[in-house]
Amino acid sequence: MVRGVDLDVGPGELFALLGTNGAGKTTTMEMMLGHRRPAEGTIRVLGHDPLRDRRRLAAHVGVVLQESGCSPELTVAETVRLWLRLRGQHAVARTVQALIEELDLNSRADVPVRQLSGGERRRLDLAVALCGDPPLLLLDEPTSGLDPQSRARTWRVLRDRVNRGVTILLTTHYLEEAEVAASHVAIMNAGTVAVAGTVPQVRGAGTLAEAFDRVAACPTTERGTR
């Protein structure tokens, strides 16, 4: 259950939503995707109501959920090709290869999804989210289960998209990575946003991890300025 969540993510930002398990991050993300109906309040994604306009938003929002939605019987290349066509992408063969290489899956292109490791599936999830060059990415734990090298590659891909003007809202448990990559962060605790703002505003004189620990220890932490 979440309550009083007030987030404003601007164009071209990488916004990291942080919190312990059960803090409300995934629930908040599900409401933004139109998978849950809020009891009250207003949600707008690219100016649309995600519940009423899910079909209209689908072509403009790339999504990574905690559970992969890729068919286990398709190969990596077939999966990316399918999603590109669903998104109306042309020059498919060239784009499939580019996405597979970008996520370091070229050696696994002809391997069925069911045979991929957990980390490889996570990279495929991101490749699918990037199909069609959506202007907004909503990513729930996109680096979960990745080894350090794969996490570094994933963050390079995300920073590249931000440099192209893509807006990204993601959840993560890797605080040190969010501290480096994100422009704004919010830390949730017990279903509320305890503090939010730019990374320097939230971390104060310490680190983001120290701010996270303060929030976890004090449910009444005051909210930030944004």
mmCIF file with all atom_site columns, C-alpha atoms in Angstrom:
data_model
loop_
_atom_site.group_PDB
_atom_site.id
_atom_site.type_symbol
_atom_site.label_atom_id
_atom_site.label_alt_id
_atom_site.label_comp_id
_atom_site.label_asym_id
_atom_site.label_entity_id
_atom_site.label_seq_id
_atom_site.pdbx_PDB_ins_code
_atom_site.Cartn_x
_atom_site.Cartn_y
_atom_site.Cartn_z
_atom_site.occupancy
_atom_site.B_iso_or_equiv
_atom_site.pdbx_formal_charge
_atom_site.auth_seq_id
_atom_site.auth_comp_id
_atom_site.auth_asym_id
_atom_site.auth_atom_id
_atom_site.pdbx_PDB_model_num
ATOM 1   C CA . MET A 1 1   ? 0.000  0.000   0.000   1.00 0.00 ? 1   MET A CA 1
ATOM 2   C CA . VAL A 1 2   ? 1.257  3.464   -0.893  1.00 0.00 ? 2   VAL A CA 1
ATOM 3   C CA . ARG A 1 3   ? -0.077 6.847   0.118   1.00 0.00 ? 3   ARG A CA 1
ATOM 4   C CA . GLY A 1 4   ? 0.732  10.467  -0.569  1.00 0.00 ? 4   GLY A CA 1
ATOM 5   C CA . VAL A 1 5   ? 3.248  9.660   -3.311  1.00 0.00 ? 5   VAL A CA 1
ATOM 6   C CA . ASP A 1 6   ? 4.061  12.846  -5.231  1.00 0.00 ? 6   ASP A CA 1
ATOM 7   C CA . LEU A 1 7   ? 6.644  12.479  -8.007  1.00 0.00 ? 7   LEU A CA 1
ATOM 8   C CA . ASP A 1 8   ? 7.470  14.802  -10.888 1.00 0.00 ? 8   ASP A CA 1
ATOM 9   C CA . VAL A 1 9   ? 9.899  13.381  -13.443 1.00 0.00 ? 9   VAL A CA 1
ATOM 10  C CA . GLY A 1 10  ? 10.951 15.859  -16.108 1.00 0.00 ? 10  GLY A CA 1
ATOM 11  C CA . PRO A 1 11  ? 11.936 15.196  -19.735 1.00 0.00 ? 11  PRO A CA 1
ATOM 12  C CA . GLY A 1 12  ? 15.427 13.783  -20.178 1.00 0.00 ? 12  GLY A CA 1
ATOM 13  C CA . GLU A 1 13  ? 15.887 12.885  -16.514 1.00 0.00 ? 13  GLU A CA 1
ATOM 14  C CA . LEU A 1 14  ? 17.115 9.646   -15.022 1.00 0.00 ? 14  LEU A CA 1
ATOM 15  C CA . PHE A 1 15  ? 15.066 9.403   -11.837 1.00 0.00 ? 15  PHE A CA 1
ATOM 16  C CA . ALA A 1 16  ? 15.868 6.611   -9.367  1.00 0.00 ? 16  ALA A CA 1
ATOM 17  C CA . LEU A 1 17  ? 13.175 5.368   -6.987  1.00 0.00 ? 17  LEU A CA 1
ATOM 18  C CA . LEU A 1 18  ? 14.831 3.771   -3.966  1.00 0.00 ? 18  LEU A CA 1
ATOM 19  C CA . GLY A 1 19  ? 13.656 1.876   -0.910  1.00 0.00 ? 19  GLY A CA 1
ATOM 20  C CA . THR A 1 20  ? 13.811 -1.411  0.937   1.00 0.00 ? 20  THR A CA 1
ATOM 21  C CA . ASN A 1 21  ? 11.728 -4.406  -0.136  1.00 0.00 ? 21  ASN A CA 1
ATOM 22  C CA . GLY A 1 22  ? 8.104  -3.622  0.623   1.00 0.00 ? 22  GLY A CA 1
ATOM 23  C CA . ALA A 1 23  ? 8.630  0.144   0.630   1.00 0.00 ? 23  ALA A CA 1
ATOM 24  C CA . GLY A 1 24  ? 6.160  0.614   -2.241  1.00 0.00 ? 24  GLY A CA 1
ATOM 25  C CA . LYS A 1 25  ? 8.427  1.012   -5.274  1.00 0.00 ? 25  LYS A CA 1
ATOM 26  C CA . THR A 1 26  ? 6.894  -1.727  -7.411  1.00 0.00 ? 26  THR A CA 1
ATOM 27  C CA . THR A 1 27  ? 3.346  -0.746  -6.444  1.00 0.00 ? 27  THR A CA 1
ATOM 28  C CA . THR A 1 28  ? 4.067  2.829   -7.498  1.00 0.00 ? 28  THR A CA 1
ATOM 29  C CA . MET A 1 29  ? 5.509  1.593   -10.785 1.00 0.00 ? 29  MET A CA 1
ATOM 30  C CA . GLU A 1 30  ? 2.485  -0.643  -11.406 1.00 0.00 ? 30  GLU A CA 1
ATOM 31  C CA . MET A 1 31  ? 0.131  2.310   -10.978 1.00 0.00 ? 31  MET A CA 1
ATOM 32  C CA . MET A 1 32  ? 2.185  4.334   -13.444 1.00 0.00 ? 32  MET A CA 1
ATOM 33  C CA . LEU A 1 33  ? 1.827  1.468   -15.926 1.00 0.00 ? 33  LEU A CA 1
ATOM 34  C CA . GLY A 1 34  ? -1.929 1.273   -15.439 1.00 0.00 ? 34  GLY A CA 1
ATOM 35  C CA . HIS A 1 35  ? -1.715 -2.169  -13.802 1.00 0.00 ? 35  HIS A CA 1
ATOM 36  C CA . ARG A 1 36  ? -3.212 -0.863  -10.547 1.00 0.00 ? 36  ARG A CA 1
ATOM 37  C CA . ARG A 1 37  ? -5.926 1.711   -9.926  1.00 0.00 ? 37  ARG A CA 1
ATOM 38  C CA . PRO A 1 38  ? -5.021 4.367   -7.345  1.00 0.00 ? 38  PRO A CA 1
ATOM 39  C CA . ALA A 1 39  ? -7.593 4.878   -4.598  1.00 0.00 ? 39  ALA A CA 1
ATOM 40  C CA . GLU A 1 40  ? -7.262 8.633   -5.052  1.00 0.00 ? 40  GLU A CA 1
ATOM 41  C CA . GLY A 1 41  ? -5.090 11.219  -6.737  1.00 0.00 ? 41  GLY A CA 1
ATOM 42  C CA . THR A 1 42  ? -3.993 11.726  -10.329 1.00 0.00 ? 42  THR A CA 1
ATOM 43  C CA . ILE A 1 43  ? -1.357 9.971   -12.413 1.00 0.00 ? 43  ILE A CA 1
ATOM 44  C CA . ARG A 1 44  ? -0.207 11.282  -15.773 1.00 0.00 ? 44  ARG A CA 1
ATOM 45  C CA . VAL A 1 45  ? 2.335  9.560   -18.000 1.00 0.00 ? 45  VAL A CA 1
ATOM 46  C CA . LEU A 1 46  ? 3.335  11.601  -21.048 1.00 0.00 ? 46  LEU A CA 1
ATOM 47  C CA . GLY A 1 47  ? 0.189  13.591  -20.400 1.00 0.00 ? 47  GLY A CA 1
ATOM 48  C CA . HIS A 1 48  ? -2.109 10.531  -20.399 1.00 0.00 ? 48  HIS A CA 1
ATOM 49  C CA . ASP A 1 49  ? -4.014 8.572   -17.786 1.00 0.00 ? 49  ASP A CA 1
ATOM 50  C CA . PRO A 1 50  ? -2.218 5.186   -17.745 1.00 0.00 ? 50  PRO A CA 1
ATOM 51  C CA . LEU A 1 51  ? -5.432 3.333   -16.880 1.00 0.00 ? 51  LEU A CA 1
ATOM 52  C CA . ARG A 1 52  ? -7.599 4.836   -19.597 1.00 0.00 ? 52  ARG A CA 1
ATOM 53  C CA . ASP A 1 53  ? -4.896 5.255   -22.242 1.00 0.00 ? 53  ASP A CA 1
ATOM 54  C CA . ARG A 1 54  ? -2.778 2.102   -21.809 1.00 0.00 ? 54  ARG A CA 1
ATOM 55  C CA . ARG A 1 55  ? -3.012 1.179   -25.492 1.00 0.00 ? 55  ARG A CA 1
ATOM 56  C CA . ARG A 1 56  ? -2.059 4.676   -26.624 1.00 0.00 ? 56  ARG A CA 1
ATOM 57  C CA . LEU A 1 57  ? 0.903  4.784   -24.245 1.00 0.00 ? 57  LEU A CA 1
ATOM 58  C CA . ALA A 1 58  ? 2.182  1.323   -25.177 1.00 0.00 ? 58  ALA A CA 1
ATOM 59  C CA . ALA A 1 59  ? 4.043  2.559   -28.252 1.00 0.00 ? 59  ALA A CA 1
ATOM 60  C CA . HIS A 1 60  ? 5.756  5.343   -26.298 1.00 0.00 ? 60  HIS A CA 1
ATOM 61  C CA . VAL A 1 61  ? 6.820  3.625   -23.078 1.00 0.00 ? 61  VAL A CA 1
ATOM 62  C CA . GLY A 1 62  ? 9.494  0.945   -22.749 1.00 0.00 ? 62  GLY A CA 1
ATOM 63  C CA . VAL A 1 63  ? 8.964  -1.284  -19.732 1.00 0.00 ? 63  VAL A CA 1
ATOM 64  C CA . VAL A 1 64  ? 11.082 -3.711  -17.705 1.00 0.00 ? 64  VAL A CA 1
ATOM 65  C CA . LEU A 1 65  ? 9.150  -5.551  -15.008 1.00 0.00 ? 65  LEU A CA 1
ATOM 66  C CA . GLN A 1 66  ? 10.531 -7.748  -12.242 1.00 0.00 ? 66  GLN A CA 1
ATOM 67  C CA . GLU A 1 67  ? 9.253  -10.826 -14.082 1.00 0.00 ? 67  GLU A CA 1
ATOM 68  C CA . SER A 1 68  ? 10.253 -11.259 -17.721 1.00 0.00 ? 68  SER A CA 1
ATOM 69  C CA . GLY A 1 69  ? 7.413  -11.370 -20.235 1.00 0.00 ? 69  GLY A CA 1
ATOM 70  C CA . CYS A 1 70  ? 9.427  -12.909 -23.073 1.00 0.00 ? 70  CYS A CA 1
ATOM 71  C CA . SER A 1 71  ? 8.229  -16.171 -24.597 1.00 0.00 ? 71  SER A CA 1
ATOM 72  C CA . PRO A 1 72  ? 10.590 -18.986 -23.544 1.00 0.00 ? 72  PRO A CA 1
ATOM 73  C CA . GLU A 1 73  ? 10.287 -20.706 -26.926 1.00 0.00 ? 73  GLU A CA 1
ATOM 74  C CA . LEU A 1 74  ? 11.493 -17.808 -29.080 1.00 0.00 ? 74  LEU A CA 1
ATOM 75  C CA . THR A 1 75  ? 15.180 -17.109 -29.616 1.00 0.00 ? 75  THR A CA 1
ATOM 76  C CA . VAL A 1 76  ? 16.781 -13.854 -28.555 1.00 0.00 ? 76  VAL A CA 1
ATOM 77  C CA . ALA A 1 77  ? 16.765 -12.533 -32.132 1.00 0.00 ? 77  ALA A CA 1
ATOM 78  C CA . GLU A 1 78  ? 13.159 -13.636 -32.715 1.00 0.00 ? 78  GLU A CA 1
ATOM 79  C CA . THR A 1 79  ? 12.061 -11.916 -29.508 1.00 0.00 ? 79  THR A CA 1
ATOM 80  C CA . VAL A 1 80  ? 13.654 -8.593  -30.433 1.00 0.00 ? 80  VAL A CA 1
ATOM 81  C CA . ARG A 1 81  ? 12.365 -8.862  -34.019 1.00 0.00 ? 81  ARG A CA 1
ATOM 82  C CA . LEU A 1 82  ? 8.816  -9.488  -32.779 1.00 0.00 ? 82  LEU A CA 1
ATOM 83  C CA . TRP A 1 83  ? 8.831  -6.468  -30.485 1.00 0.00 ? 83  TRP A CA 1
ATOM 84  C CA . LEU A 1 84  ? 10.318 -4.205  -33.133 1.00 0.00 ? 84  LEU A CA 1
ATOM 85  C CA . ARG A 1 85  ? 7.509  -5.127  -35.502 1.00 0.00 ? 85  ARG A CA 1
ATOM 86  C CA . LEU A 1 86  ? 4.906  -4.637  -32.787 1.00 0.00 ? 86  LEU A CA 1
ATOM 87  C CA . ARG A 1 87  ? 6.338  -1.147  -32.279 1.00 0.00 ? 87  ARG A CA 1
ATOM 88  C CA . GLY A 1 88  ? 6.205  -0.428  -36.043 1.00 0.00 ? 88  GLY A CA 1
ATOM 89  C CA . GLN A 1 89  ? 9.981  -0.318  -36.427 1.00 0.00 ? 89  GLN A CA 1
ATOM 90  C CA . HIS A 1 90  ? 11.351 -0.563  -39.973 1.00 0.00 ? 90  HIS A CA 1
ATOM 91  C CA . ALA A 1 91  ? 14.778 -1.820  -41.144 1.00 0.00 ? 91  ALA A CA 1
ATOM 92  C CA . VAL A 1 92  ? 14.196 -4.608  -38.634 1.00 0.00 ? 92  VAL A CA 1
ATOM 93  C CA . ALA A 1 93  ? 17.165 -6.866  -39.402 1.00 0.00 ? 93  ALA A CA 1
ATOM 94  C CA . ARG A 1 94  ? 19.696 -4.089  -38.902 1.00 0.00 ? 94  ARG A CA 1
ATOM 95  C CA . THR A 1 95  ? 17.994 -2.829  -35.757 1.00 0.00 ? 95  THR A CA 1
ATOM 96  C CA . VAL A 1 96  ? 17.752 -6.330  -34.254 1.00 0.00 ? 96  VAL A CA 1
ATOM 97  C CA . GLN A 1 97  ? 21.485 -6.769  -34.652 1.00 0.00 ? 97  GLN A CA 1
ATOM 98  C CA . ALA A 1 98  ? 22.226 -3.329  -33.202 1.00 0.00 ? 98  ALA A CA 1
ATOM 99  C CA . LEU A 1 99  ? 20.127 -3.928  -30.076 1.00 0.00 ? 99  LEU A CA 1
ATOM 100 C CA . ILE A 1 100 ? 21.517 -7.414  -29.522 1.00 0.00 ? 100 ILE A CA 1
ATOM 101 C CA . GLU A 1 101 ? 25.085 -6.135  -29.794 1.00 0.00 ? 101 GLU A CA 1
ATOM 102 C CA . GLU A 1 102 ? 24.373 -3.143  -27.560 1.00 0.00 ? 102 GLU A CA 1
ATOM 103 C CA . LEU A 1 103 ? 23.235 -5.466  -24.737 1.00 0.00 ? 103 LEU A CA 1
ATOM 104 C CA . ASP A 1 104 ? 26.104 -7.932  -25.409 1.00 0.00 ? 104 ASP A CA 1
ATOM 105 C CA . LEU A 1 105 ? 23.776 -10.730 -26.512 1.00 0.00 ? 105 LEU A CA 1
ATOM 106 C CA . ASN A 1 106 ? 25.209 -11.296 -29.995 1.00 0.00 ? 106 ASN A CA 1
ATOM 107 C CA . SER A 1 107 ? 26.650 -14.695 -29.061 1.00 0.00 ? 107 SER A CA 1
ATOM 108 C CA . ARG A 1 108 ? 23.190 -15.741 -27.797 1.00 0.00 ? 108 ARG A CA 1
ATOM 109 C CA . ALA A 1 109 ? 21.114 -14.463 -30.711 1.00 0.00 ? 109 ALA A CA 1
ATOM 110 C CA . ASP A 1 110 ? 19.940 -17.920 -31.822 1.00 0.00 ? 110 ASP A CA 1
ATOM 111 C CA . VAL A 1 111 ? 19.453 -19.332 -28.310 1.00 0.00 ? 111 VAL A CA 1
ATOM 112 C CA . PRO A 1 112 ? 15.893 -19.859 -27.006 1.00 0.00 ? 112 PRO A CA 1
ATOM 113 C CA . VAL A 1 113 ? 14.946 -17.597 -24.120 1.00 0.00 ? 113 VAL A CA 1
ATOM 114 C CA . ARG A 1 114 ? 14.391 -20.621 -21.871 1.00 0.00 ? 114 ARG A CA 1
ATOM 115 C CA . GLN A 1 115 ? 18.100 -21.439 -22.090 1.00 0.00 ? 115 GLN A CA 1
ATOM 116 C CA . LEU A 1 116 ? 19.333 -17.993 -21.062 1.00 0.00 ? 116 LEU A CA 1
ATOM 117 C CA . SER A 1 117 ? 20.796 -17.280 -17.648 1.00 0.00 ? 117 SER A CA 1
ATOM 118 C CA . GLY A 1 118 ? 18.955 -14.889 -15.354 1.00 0.00 ? 118 GLY A CA 1
ATOM 119 C CA . GLY A 1 119 ? 21.339 -12.062 -16.214 1.00 0.00 ? 119 GLY A CA 1
ATOM 120 C CA . GLU A 1 120 ? 20.977 -12.674 -19.947 1.00 0.00 ? 120 GLU A CA 1
ATOM 121 C CA . ARG A 1 121 ? 17.198 -12.590 -19.653 1.00 0.00 ? 121 ARG A CA 1
ATOM 122 C CA . ARG A 1 122 ? 17.469 -9.291  -17.821 1.00 0.00 ? 122 ARG A CA 1
ATOM 123 C CA . ARG A 1 123 ? 19.533 -7.827  -20.652 1.00 0.00 ? 123 ARG A CA 1
ATOM 124 C CA . LEU A 1 124 ? 17.011 -9.162  -23.161 1.00 0.00 ? 124 LEU A CA 1
ATOM 125 C CA . ASP A 1 125 ? 14.216 -7.491  -21.161 1.00 0.00 ? 125 ASP A CA 1
ATOM 126 C CA . LEU A 1 126 ? 16.017 -4.180  -21.583 1.00 0.00 ? 126 LEU A CA 1
ATOM 127 C CA . ALA A 1 127 ? 16.590 -4.780  -25.295 1.00 0.00 ? 127 ALA A CA 1
ATOM 128 C CA . VAL A 1 128 ? 12.843 -5.354  -25.677 1.00 0.00 ? 128 VAL A CA 1
ATOM 129 C CA . ALA A 1 129 ? 12.085 -2.166  -23.708 1.00 0.00 ? 129 ALA A CA 1
ATOM 130 C CA . LEU A 1 130 ? 14.319 -0.209  -26.093 1.00 0.00 ? 130 LEU A CA 1
ATOM 131 C CA . CYS A 1 131 ? 12.525 -1.480  -29.206 1.00 0.00 ? 131 CYS A CA 1
ATOM 132 C CA . GLY A 1 132 ? 11.045 1.394   -31.170 1.00 0.00 ? 132 GLY A CA 1
ATOM 133 C CA . ASP A 1 133 ? 13.097 4.058   -29.347 1.00 0.00 ? 133 ASP A CA 1
ATOM 134 C CA . PRO A 1 134 ? 10.388 5.021   -26.822 1.00 0.00 ? 134 PRO A CA 1
ATOM 135 C CA . PRO A 1 135 ? 10.780 8.470   -25.218 1.00 0.00 ? 135 PRO A CA 1
ATOM 136 C CA . LEU A 1 136 ? 10.056 7.078   -21.747 1.00 0.00 ? 136 LEU A CA 1
ATOM 137 C CA . LEU A 1 137 ? 11.474 4.025   -19.963 1.00 0.00 ? 137 LEU A CA 1
ATOM 138 C CA . LEU A 1 138 ? 9.893  2.618   -16.778 1.00 0.00 ? 138 LEU A CA 1
ATOM 139 C CA . LEU A 1 139 ? 12.311 0.049   -15.401 1.00 0.00 ? 139 LEU A CA 1
ATOM 140 C CA . ASP A 1 140 ? 11.752 -2.046  -12.273 1.00 0.00 ? 140 ASP A CA 1
ATOM 141 C CA . GLU A 1 141 ? 15.127 -3.346  -11.048 1.00 0.00 ? 141 GLU A CA 1
ATOM 142 C CA . PRO A 1 142 ? 16.702 -3.438  -14.544 1.00 0.00 ? 142 PRO A CA 1
ATOM 143 C CA . THR A 1 143 ? 20.127 -4.497  -13.219 1.00 0.00 ? 143 THR A CA 1
ATOM 144 C CA . SER A 1 144 ? 18.883 -7.165  -10.805 1.00 0.00 ? 144 SER A CA 1
ATOM 145 C CA . GLY A 1 145 ? 20.866 -10.387 -11.149 1.00 0.00 ? 145 GLY A CA 1
ATOM 146 C CA . LEU A 1 146 ? 23.550 -8.901  -13.380 1.00 0.00 ? 146 LEU A CA 1
ATOM 147 C CA . ASP A 1 147 ? 27.262 -9.362  -12.793 1.00 0.00 ? 147 ASP A CA 1
ATOM 148 C CA . PRO A 1 148 ? 29.318 -6.156  -12.324 1.00 0.00 ? 148 PRO A CA 1
ATOM 149 C CA . GLN A 1 149 ? 30.420 -6.048  -15.974 1.00 0.00 ? 149 GLN A CA 1
ATOM 150 C CA . SER A 1 150 ? 26.856 -6.432  -17.259 1.00 0.00 ? 150 SER A CA 1
ATOM 151 C CA . ARG A 1 151 ? 25.597 -3.814  -14.794 1.00 0.00 ? 151 ARG A CA 1
ATOM 152 C CA . ALA A 1 152 ? 28.217 -1.377  -16.049 1.00 0.00 ? 152 ALA A CA 1
ATOM 153 C CA . ARG A 1 153 ? 27.177 -2.025  -19.644 1.00 0.00 ? 153 ARG A CA 1
ATOM 154 C CA . THR A 1 154 ? 23.505 -1.567  -18.774 1.00 0.00 ? 154 THR A CA 1
ATOM 155 C CA . TRP A 1 155 ? 24.195 1.760   -17.094 1.00 0.00 ? 155 TRP A CA 1
ATOM 156 C CA . ARG A 1 156 ? 26.157 2.893   -20.174 1.00 0.00 ? 156 ARG A CA 1
ATOM 157 C CA . VAL A 1 157 ? 23.148 2.044   -22.314 1.00 0.00 ? 157 VAL A CA 1
ATOM 158 C CA . LEU A 1 158 ? 20.817 3.967   -19.995 1.00 0.00 ? 158 LEU A CA 1
ATOM 159 C CA . ARG A 1 159 ? 23.101 7.016   -19.855 1.00 0.00 ? 159 ARG A CA 1
ATOM 160 C CA . ASP A 1 160 ? 23.295 6.954   -23.658 1.00 0.00 ? 160 ASP A CA 1
ATOM 161 C CA . ARG A 1 161 ? 19.494 7.062   -23.844 1.00 0.00 ? 161 ARG A CA 1
ATOM 162 C CA . VAL A 1 162 ? 19.345 9.967   -21.400 1.00 0.00 ? 162 VAL A CA 1
ATOM 163 C CA . ASN A 1 163 ? 21.899 11.812  -23.552 1.00 0.00 ? 163 ASN A CA 1
ATOM 164 C CA . ARG A 1 164 ? 19.496 11.305  -26.464 1.00 0.00 ? 164 ARG A CA 1
ATOM 165 C CA . GLY A 1 165 ? 16.697 12.940  -24.460 1.00 0.00 ? 165 GLY A CA 1
ATOM 166 C CA . VAL A 1 166 ? 14.941 9.800   -23.190 1.00 0.00 ? 166 VAL A CA 1
ATOM 167 C CA . THR A 1 167 ? 13.287 10.033  -19.761 1.00 0.00 ? 167 THR A CA 1
ATOM 168 C CA . ILE A 1 168 ? 13.954 7.140   -17.380 1.00 0.00 ? 168 ILE A CA 1
ATOM 169 C CA . LEU A 1 169 ? 12.279 6.237   -14.104 1.00 0.00 ? 169 LEU A CA 1
ATOM 170 C CA . LEU A 1 170 ? 13.784 3.164   -12.492 1.00 0.00 ? 170 LEU A CA 1
ATOM 171 C CA . THR A 1 171 ? 13.880 1.331   -9.209  1.00 0.00 ? 171 THR A CA 1
ATOM 172 C CA . THR A 1 172 ? 17.158 -0.105  -7.943  1.00 0.00 ? 172 THR A CA 1
ATOM 173 C CA . HIS A 1 173 ? 18.854 -1.498  -4.855  1.00 0.00 ? 173 HIS A CA 1
ATOM 174 C CA . TYR A 1 174 ? 22.298 -0.458  -6.094  1.00 0.00 ? 174 TYR A CA 1
ATOM 175 C CA . LEU A 1 175 ? 22.604 2.865   -4.296  1.00 0.00 ? 175 LEU A CA 1
ATOM 176 C CA . GLU A 1 176 ? 26.172 3.598   -5.368  1.00 0.00 ? 176 GLU A CA 1
ATOM 177 C CA . GLU A 1 177 ? 25.157 3.286   -9.029  1.00 0.00 ? 177 GLU A CA 1
ATOM 178 C CA . ALA A 1 178 ? 22.104 5.495   -8.597  1.00 0.00 ? 178 ALA A CA 1
ATOM 179 C CA . GLU A 1 179 ? 24.306 8.086   -6.874  1.00 0.00 ? 179 GLU A CA 1
ATOM 180 C CA . VAL A 1 180 ? 26.524 8.305   -9.960  1.00 0.00 ? 180 VAL A CA 1
ATOM 181 C CA . ALA A 1 181 ? 23.949 7.937   -12.745 1.00 0.00 ? 181 ALA A CA 1
ATOM 182 C CA . ALA A 1 182 ? 20.727 9.554   -11.519 1.00 0.00 ? 182 ALA A CA 1
ATOM 183 C CA . SER A 1 183 ? 19.920 13.257  -11.686 1.00 0.00 ? 183 SER A CA 1
ATOM 184 C CA . HIS A 1 184 ? 17.087 12.958  -9.146  1.00 0.00 ? 184 HIS A CA 1
ATOM 185 C CA . VAL A 1 185 ? 16.163 10.341  -6.563  1.00 0.00 ? 185 VAL A CA 1
ATOM 186 C CA . ALA A 1 186 ? 13.321 9.581   -4.186  1.00 0.00 ? 186 ALA A CA 1
ATOM 187 C CA . ILE A 1 187 ? 13.583 7.262   -1.196  1.00 0.00 ? 187 ILE A CA 1
ATOM 188 C CA . MET A 1 188 ? 10.393 5.452   -0.195  1.00 0.00 ? 188 MET A CA 1
ATOM 189 C CA . ASN A 1 189 ? 9.665  4.068   3.246   1.00 0.00 ? 189 ASN A CA 1
ATOM 190 C CA . ALA A 1 190 ? 6.496  2.334   4.445   1.00 0.00 ? 190 ALA A CA 1
ATOM 191 C CA . GLY A 1 191 ? 4.542  3.322   1.331   1.00 0.00 ? 191 GLY A CA 1
ATOM 192 C CA . THR A 1 192 ? 5.447  7.012   1.291   1.00 0.00 ? 192 THR A CA 1
ATOM 193 C CA . VAL A 1 193 ? 8.115  9.155   -0.299  1.00 0.00 ? 193 VAL A CA 1
ATOM 194 C CA . ALA A 1 194 ? 10.276 10.069  2.670   1.00 0.00 ? 194 ALA A CA 1
ATOM 195 C CA . VAL A 1 195 ? 12.699 12.327  0.812   1.00 0.00 ? 195 VAL A CA 1
ATOM 196 C CA . ALA A 1 196 ? 13.165 13.401  -2.804  1.00 0.00 ? 196 ALA A CA 1
ATOM 197 C CA . GLY A 1 197 ? 15.283 15.811  -4.782  1.00 0.00 ? 197 GLY A CA 1
ATOM 198 C CA . THR A 1 198 ? 18.548 16.006  -6.650  1.00 0.00 ? 198 THR A CA 1
ATOM 199 C CA . VAL A 1 199 ? 21.208 13.550  -5.534  1.00 0.00 ? 199 VAL A CA 1
ATOM 200 C CA . PRO A 1 200 ? 23.161 16.282  -3.637  1.00 0.00 ? 200 PRO A CA 1
ATOM 201 C CA . GLN A 1 201 ? 19.964 17.444  -1.926  1.00 0.00 ? 201 GLN A CA 1
ATOM 202 C CA . VAL A 1 202 ? 19.044 13.960  -0.764  1.00 0.00 ? 202 VAL A CA 1
ATOM 203 C CA . ARG A 1 203 ? 22.464 12.773  0.333   1.00 0.00 ? 203 ARG A CA 1
ATOM 204 C CA . GLY A 1 204 ? 23.350 15.998  2.155   1.00 0.00 ? 204 GLY A CA 1
ATOM 205 C CA . ALA A 1 205 ? 26.855 15.966  3.597   1.00 0.00 ? 205 ALA A CA 1
ATOM 206 C CA . GLY A 1 206 ? 27.129 12.179  3.385   1.00 0.00 ? 206 GLY A CA 1
ATOM 207 C CA . THR A 1 207 ? 26.498 9.501   0.792   1.00 0.00 ? 207 THR A CA 1
ATOM 208 C CA . LEU A 1 208 ? 23.249 8.309   -0.710  1.00 0.00 ? 208 LEU A CA 1
ATOM 209 C CA . ALA A 1 209 ? 23.617 5.077   1.251   1.00 0.00 ? 209 ALA A CA 1
ATOM 210 C CA . GLU A 1 210 ? 23.821 7.076   4.486   1.00 0.00 ? 210 GLU A CA 1
ATOM 211 C CA . ALA A 1 211 ? 20.675 9.016   3.531   1.00 0.00 ? 211 ALA A CA 1
ATOM 212 C CA . PHE A 1 212 ? 18.977 5.696   2.781   1.00 0.00 ? 212 PHE A CA 1
ATOM 213 C CA . ASP A 1 213 ? 19.915 4.375   6.225   1.00 0.00 ? 213 ASP A CA 1
ATOM 214 C CA . ARG A 1 214 ? 18.579 7.537   7.891   1.00 0.00 ? 214 ARG A CA 1
ATOM 215 C CA . VAL A 1 215 ? 15.238 7.124   6.137   1.00 0.00 ? 215 VAL A CA 1
ATOM 216 C CA . ALA A 1 216 ? 15.014 3.431   7.043   1.00 0.00 ? 216 ALA A CA 1
ATOM 217 C CA . ALA A 1 217 ? 15.670 4.273   10.697  1.00 0.00 ? 217 ALA A CA 1
ATOM 218 C CA . CYS A 1 218 ? 13.244 7.194   10.845  1.00 0.00 ? 218 CYS A CA 1
ATOM 219 C CA . PRO A 1 219 ? 9.848  6.806   9.120   1.00 0.00 ? 219 PRO A CA 1
ATOM 220 C CA . THR A 1 220 ? 9.032  10.475  9.692   1.00 0.00 ? 220 THR A CA 1
ATOM 221 C CA . THR A 1 221 ? 11.969 11.792  7.635   1.00 0.00 ? 221 THR A CA 1
ATOM 222 C CA . GLU A 1 222 ? 10.971 15.090  6.075   1.00 0.00 ? 222 GLU A CA 1
ATOM 223 C CA . ARG A 1 223 ? 10.472 15.211  2.353   1.00 0.00 ? 223 ARG A CA 1
ATOM 224 C CA . GLY A 1 224 ? 12.907 16.962  0.071   1.00 0.00 ? 224 GLY A CA 1
ATOM 225 C CA . THR A 1 225 ? 12.173 20.004  -2.015  1.00 0.00 ? 225 THR A CA 1
ATOM 226 C CA . ARG A 1 226 ? 10.970 18.179  -5.119  1.00 0.00 ? 226 ARG A CA 1
#
